[in-house]
Amino acid sequence: MLAWINWEPGGLPRVRRRVELLNGMPLCRVEIGGRITPLLRLFLRRERRILREAGVRQGVWADGLPELLQLELTAVDVTPLRRAILPALLEQAFRQKRMTERTASVRLTAEGTSLPVYWAAQLLARRVRYLRLDTGCGQKALEDWLLSRYGLACGGAEPELEVTLRREGDASALLLGENCLRQRVDYILPPHLEGTIPGGGEGERLLAALYRQERLRPGELAVRRIHFSA
């Protein structure tokens, strides 16, 4: 089970919790209220202990929630979800950058040539005309594999888009690595989730948790917009 934390800074110090289902996934809703005072800190220490004893280790919360209110939980990782919906992300990125598959040129970057890099390269090889690689150790083997399987010789025109699995990739690229939540993605949700999943990082963490528990299929999500930096 994971915790979904909400904070309202007004009113008296308080912490309340309840267990509910989100698309069949059990989660603990934690409602925190009031300014951060010694009394609220006392309530938070008790809540941390209760959650720890219940086996809750991960959480979801709105962007900018103070660390104290995160109750020593680990934020749900959205990286597996981003990589699972890469076809939809590429489709939207091409639309936003007005790229066509017939002439598209993409750079794929990573800190090492891992299996997720092979997966991304395979998808790109099917969709672009030119692909440049900067994937560190193992890059030559990946280039040889792409040439033998898809007849794609890496190189060509100047890239119009970068797809990166690096942790600190530039937000002008499509981010698929750790810390990718720095780049906001707006989704079109399936009807049964509309009105229940908020936007921003909070909502994407919930979607990632649903995907991890196999309660959401990648094909159920469409991408409305990717927020590339200038």
GROMACS .gro file of C-alpha atoms in nm:
model
  230
    1MET     CA    1   0.000   0.000   0.000
    2LEU     CA    2   0.109   0.357  -0.061
    3ALA     CA    3   0.008   0.684   0.101
    4TRP     CA    4  -0.157   0.974  -0.082
    5ILE     CA    5  -0.080   1.287   0.117
    6ASN     CA    6  -0.274   1.613   0.102
    7TRP     CA    7  -0.195   1.927   0.301
    8GLU     CA    8  -0.423   2.221   0.380
    9PRO     CA    9  -0.218   2.484   0.568
   10GLY     CA   10  -0.522   2.653   0.723
   11GLY     CA   11  -0.710   2.565   1.041
   12LEU     CA   12  -0.609   2.375   1.351
   13PRO     CA   13  -0.321   2.121   1.342
   14ARG     CA   14  -0.460   1.781   1.246
   15VAL     CA   15  -0.372   1.454   1.073
   16ARG     CA   16  -0.642   1.215   0.953
   17ARG     CA   17  -0.621   0.899   0.746
   18ARG     CA   18  -0.850   0.661   0.568
   19VAL     CA   19  -0.804   0.361   0.339
   20GLU     CA   20  -0.974   0.368   0.001
   21LEU     CA   21  -0.951   0.211  -0.344
   22LEU     CA   22  -0.836   0.383  -0.661
   23ASN     CA   23  -0.927   0.172  -0.963
   24GLY     CA   24  -0.897  -0.131  -0.735
   25MET     CA   25  -0.563  -0.022  -0.587
   26PRO     CA   26  -0.570   0.020  -0.207
   27LEU     CA   27  -0.411   0.337  -0.075
   28CYS     CA   28  -0.404   0.532   0.248
   29ARG     CA   29  -0.529   0.890   0.214
   30VAL     CA   30  -0.349   1.110   0.466
   31GLU     CA   31  -0.504   1.453   0.523
   32ILE     CA   32  -0.274   1.699   0.700
   33GLY     CA   33  -0.402   2.037   0.814
   34GLY     CA   34  -0.265   2.347   0.982
   35ARG     CA   35   0.061   2.539   0.986
   36ILE     CA   36   0.380   2.354   1.080
   37THR     CA   37   0.383   2.403   1.456
   38PRO     CA   38   0.524   2.192   1.742
   39LEU     CA   39   0.181   2.032   1.784
   40LEU     CA   40   0.160   1.936   1.417
   41ARG     CA   41   0.515   1.798   1.434
   42LEU     CA   42   0.401   1.575   1.720
   43PHE     CA   43   0.109   1.449   1.511
   44LEU     CA   44   0.341   1.385   1.217
   45ARG     CA   45   0.582   1.177   1.426
   46ARG     CA   46   0.292   0.959   1.535
   47GLU     CA   47   0.168   0.927   1.177
   48ARG     CA   48   0.513   0.825   1.051
   49ARG     CA   49   0.523   0.550   1.311
   50ILE     CA   50   0.174   0.425   1.221
   51LEU     CA   51   0.251   0.413   0.849
   52ARG     CA   52   0.585   0.242   0.905
   53GLU     CA   53   0.422  -0.025   1.121
   54ALA     CA   54   0.158  -0.075   0.851
   55GLY     CA   55   0.430  -0.136   0.593
   56VAL     CA   56   0.367   0.184   0.394
   57ARG     CA   57   0.697   0.290   0.234
   58GLN     CA   58   0.599   0.493  -0.073
   59GLY     CA   59   0.388   0.800  -0.123
   60VAL     CA   60   0.225   1.043  -0.362
   61TRP     CA   61   0.185   1.416  -0.301
   62ALA     CA   62   0.152   1.747  -0.480
   63ASP     CA   63   0.459   1.920  -0.618
   64GLY     CA   64   0.626   2.140  -0.357
   65LEU     CA   65   0.502   1.958  -0.047
   66PRO     CA   66   0.747   2.037   0.240
   67GLU     CA   67   0.980   1.745   0.312
   68LEU     CA   68   0.861   1.720   0.673
   69LEU     CA   69   0.509   1.644   0.549
   70GLN     CA   70   0.628   1.365   0.321
   71LEU     CA   71   0.645   1.144   0.632
   72GLU     CA   72   0.982   0.991   0.538
   73LEU     CA   73   0.821   0.810   0.244
   74THR     CA   74   0.983   0.748  -0.095
   75ALA     CA   75   0.805   0.913  -0.386
   76VAL     CA   76   0.664   0.670  -0.644
   77ASP     CA   77   0.898   0.647  -0.943
   78VAL     CA   78   0.736   0.749  -1.273
   79THR     CA   79   1.027   0.631  -1.491
   80PRO     CA   80   0.877   0.286  -1.570
   81LEU     CA   81   0.552   0.449  -1.683
   82ARG     CA   82   0.729   0.703  -1.905
   83ARG     CA   83   0.926   0.427  -2.075
   84ALA     CA   84   0.618   0.208  -2.117
   85ILE     CA   85   0.429   0.484  -2.300
   86LEU     CA   86   0.725   0.590  -2.514
   87PRO     CA   87   0.533   0.529  -2.841
   88ALA     CA   88   0.265   0.778  -2.734
   89LEU     CA   89   0.527   1.026  -2.610
   90LEU     CA   90   0.712   1.008  -2.942
   91GLU     CA   91   0.392   1.060  -3.136
   92GLN     CA   92   0.311   1.375  -2.937
   93ALA     CA   93   0.671   1.501  -2.952
   94PHE     CA   94   0.667   1.468  -3.330
   95ARG     CA   95   0.342   1.664  -3.346
   96GLN     CA   96   0.468   1.943  -3.121
   97LYS     CA   97   0.797   1.975  -3.309
   98ARG     CA   98   0.628   1.929  -3.649
   99MET     CA   99   0.847   1.636  -3.741
  100THR     CA  100   0.761   1.375  -4.002
  101GLU     CA  101   0.880   1.016  -3.981
  102ARG     CA  102   1.003   1.028  -4.341
  103THR     CA  103   1.265   1.291  -4.259
  104ALA     CA  104   1.289   1.282  -3.877
  105SER     CA  105   1.631   1.292  -3.712
  106VAL     CA  106   1.663   1.204  -3.340
  107ARG     CA  107   1.950   1.179  -3.092
  108LEU     CA  108   1.927   0.908  -2.824
  109THR     CA  109   2.141   0.972  -2.517
  110ALA     CA  110   2.209   0.771  -2.201
  111GLU     CA  111   2.477   0.715  -1.939
  112GLY     CA  112   2.521   0.354  -2.050
  113THR     CA  113   2.375   0.119  -2.310
  114SER     CA  114   2.127  -0.074  -2.094
  115LEU     CA  115   1.825  -0.281  -2.198
  116PRO     CA  116   1.590   0.022  -2.174
  117VAL     CA  117   1.824   0.201  -2.418
  118TYR     CA  118   1.792  -0.091  -2.661
  119TRP     CA  119   1.412  -0.071  -2.625
  120ALA     CA  120   1.410   0.301  -2.700
  121ALA     CA  121   1.651   0.258  -2.991
  122GLN     CA  122   1.433  -0.017  -3.138
  123LEU     CA  123   1.123   0.205  -3.128
  124LEU     CA  124   1.311   0.495  -3.282
  125ALA     CA  125   1.464   0.280  -3.555
  126ARG     CA  126   1.113   0.194  -3.671
  127ARG     CA  127   1.001   0.557  -3.682
  128VAL     CA  128   1.286   0.788  -3.784
  129ARG     CA  129   1.511   0.824  -4.084
  130TYR     CA  130   1.820   0.934  -3.894
  131LEU     CA  131   1.930   0.827  -3.546
  132ARG     CA  132   2.237   0.947  -3.361
  133LEU     CA  133   2.359   0.774  -3.046
  134ASP     CA  134   2.543   0.902  -2.741
  135THR     CA  135   2.488   0.610  -2.502
  136GLY     CA  136   2.825   0.551  -2.342
  137CYS     CA  137   2.962   0.205  -2.282
  138GLY     CA  138   2.816  -0.047  -2.526
  139GLN     CA  139   2.724   0.205  -2.795
  140LYS     CA  140   2.918   0.028  -3.071
  141ALA     CA  141   2.734  -0.299  -3.004
  142LEU     CA  142   2.401  -0.115  -3.022
  143GLU     CA  143   2.500   0.049  -3.353
  144ASP     CA  144   2.592  -0.291  -3.497
  145TRP     CA  145   2.262  -0.440  -3.376
  146LEU     CA  146   2.058  -0.160  -3.534
  147LEU     CA  147   2.243  -0.200  -3.862
  148SER     CA  148   2.199  -0.578  -3.875
  149ARG     CA  149   1.835  -0.581  -3.764
  150TYR     CA  150   1.692  -0.264  -3.918
  151GLY     CA  151   1.952  -0.165  -4.175
  152LEU     CA  152   1.990   0.166  -3.992
  153ALA     CA  153   2.333   0.326  -4.002
  154CYS     CA  154   2.351   0.575  -3.718
  155GLY     CA  155   2.431   0.934  -3.805
  156GLY     CA  156   2.282   1.166  -4.064
  157ALA     CA  157   2.107   1.500  -4.038
  158GLU     CA  158   2.123   1.729  -3.737
  159PRO     CA  159   1.877   1.597  -3.474
  160GLU     CA  160   1.545   1.776  -3.431
  161LEU     CA  161   1.471   1.595  -3.105
  162GLU     CA  162   1.675   1.441  -2.824
  163VAL     CA  163   1.542   1.143  -2.631
  164THR     CA  164   1.742   1.091  -2.314
  165LEU     CA  165   1.761   0.831  -2.039
  166ARG     CA  166   2.013   1.038  -1.846
  167ARG     CA  167   1.919   1.140  -1.494
  168GLU     CA  168   2.007   1.506  -1.550
  169GLY     CA  169   1.901   1.538  -1.910
  170ASP     CA  170   1.810   1.881  -2.039
  171ALA     CA  171   1.434   1.951  -2.031
  172SER     CA  172   1.445   2.054  -2.396
  173ALA     CA  173   1.479   1.679  -2.461
  174LEU     CA  174   1.219   1.409  -2.404
  175LEU     CA  175   1.307   1.284  -2.055
  176LEU     CA  176   1.291   0.912  -1.979
  177GLY     CA  177   1.555   0.880  -1.707
  178GLU     CA  178   1.547   0.915  -1.331
  179ASN     CA  179   1.424   1.257  -1.228
  180CYS     CA  180   1.215   1.278  -1.547
  181LEU     CA  181   0.929   1.429  -1.345
  182ARG     CA  182   1.106   1.763  -1.393
  183GLN     CA  183   0.934   1.763  -1.730
  184ARG     CA  184   0.558   1.779  -1.702
  185VAL     CA  185   0.344   1.560  -1.925
  186ASP     CA  186  -0.029   1.621  -1.959
  187TYR     CA  187  -0.232   1.305  -2.018
  188ILE     CA  188  -0.571   1.220  -2.162
  189LEU     CA  189  -0.710   0.978  -1.905
  190PRO     CA  190  -0.944   0.685  -1.964
  191PRO     CA  191  -1.306   0.772  -1.874
  192HIS     CA  192  -1.309   0.572  -1.549
  193LEU     CA  193  -1.019   0.779  -1.410
  194GLU     CA  194  -1.136   1.124  -1.517
  195GLY     CA  195  -1.206   1.346  -1.219
  196THR     CA  196  -1.012   1.125  -0.978
  197ILE     CA  197  -0.650   1.180  -1.092
  198PRO     CA  198  -0.508   1.532  -1.046
  199GLY     CA  199  -0.260   1.691  -1.283
  200GLY     CA  200   0.112   1.746  -1.238
  201GLY     CA  201   0.356   1.518  -1.065
  202GLU     CA  202   0.098   1.410  -0.809
  203GLY     CA  203  -0.127   1.263  -1.076
  204GLU     CA  204   0.155   1.104  -1.273
  205ARG     CA  205   0.281   0.926  -0.961
  206LEU     CA  206  -0.068   0.782  -0.910
  207LEU     CA  207  -0.075   0.666  -1.272
  208ALA     CA  208   0.270   0.511  -1.227
  209ALA     CA  209   0.151   0.325  -0.918
  210LEU     CA  210  -0.155   0.195  -1.105
  211TYR     CA  211   0.068   0.082  -1.393
  212ARG     CA  212   0.309  -0.092  -1.155
  213GLN     CA  213   0.022  -0.289  -1.002
  214GLU     CA  214  -0.112  -0.377  -1.350
  215ARG     CA  215  -0.430  -0.176  -1.290
  216LEU     CA  216  -0.358   0.055  -1.584
  217ARG     CA  217  -0.239  -0.047  -1.931
  218PRO     CA  218  -0.010   0.185  -2.128
  219GLY     CA  219  -0.256   0.180  -2.416
  220GLU     CA  220  -0.522   0.340  -2.194
  221LEU     CA  221  -0.324   0.666  -2.176
  222ALA     CA  222  -0.287   0.928  -2.447
  223VAL     CA  223  -0.050   1.225  -2.426
  224ARG     CA  224  -0.202   1.569  -2.457
  225ARG     CA  225   0.115   1.776  -2.422
  226ILE     CA  226   0.484   1.748  -2.330
  227HIS     CA  227   0.625   2.057  -2.160
  228PHE     CA  228   0.961   2.104  -2.330
  229SER     CA  229   1.176   2.390  -2.205
  230ALA     CA  230   1.295   2.649  -2.455
   0.00000   0.00000   0.00000
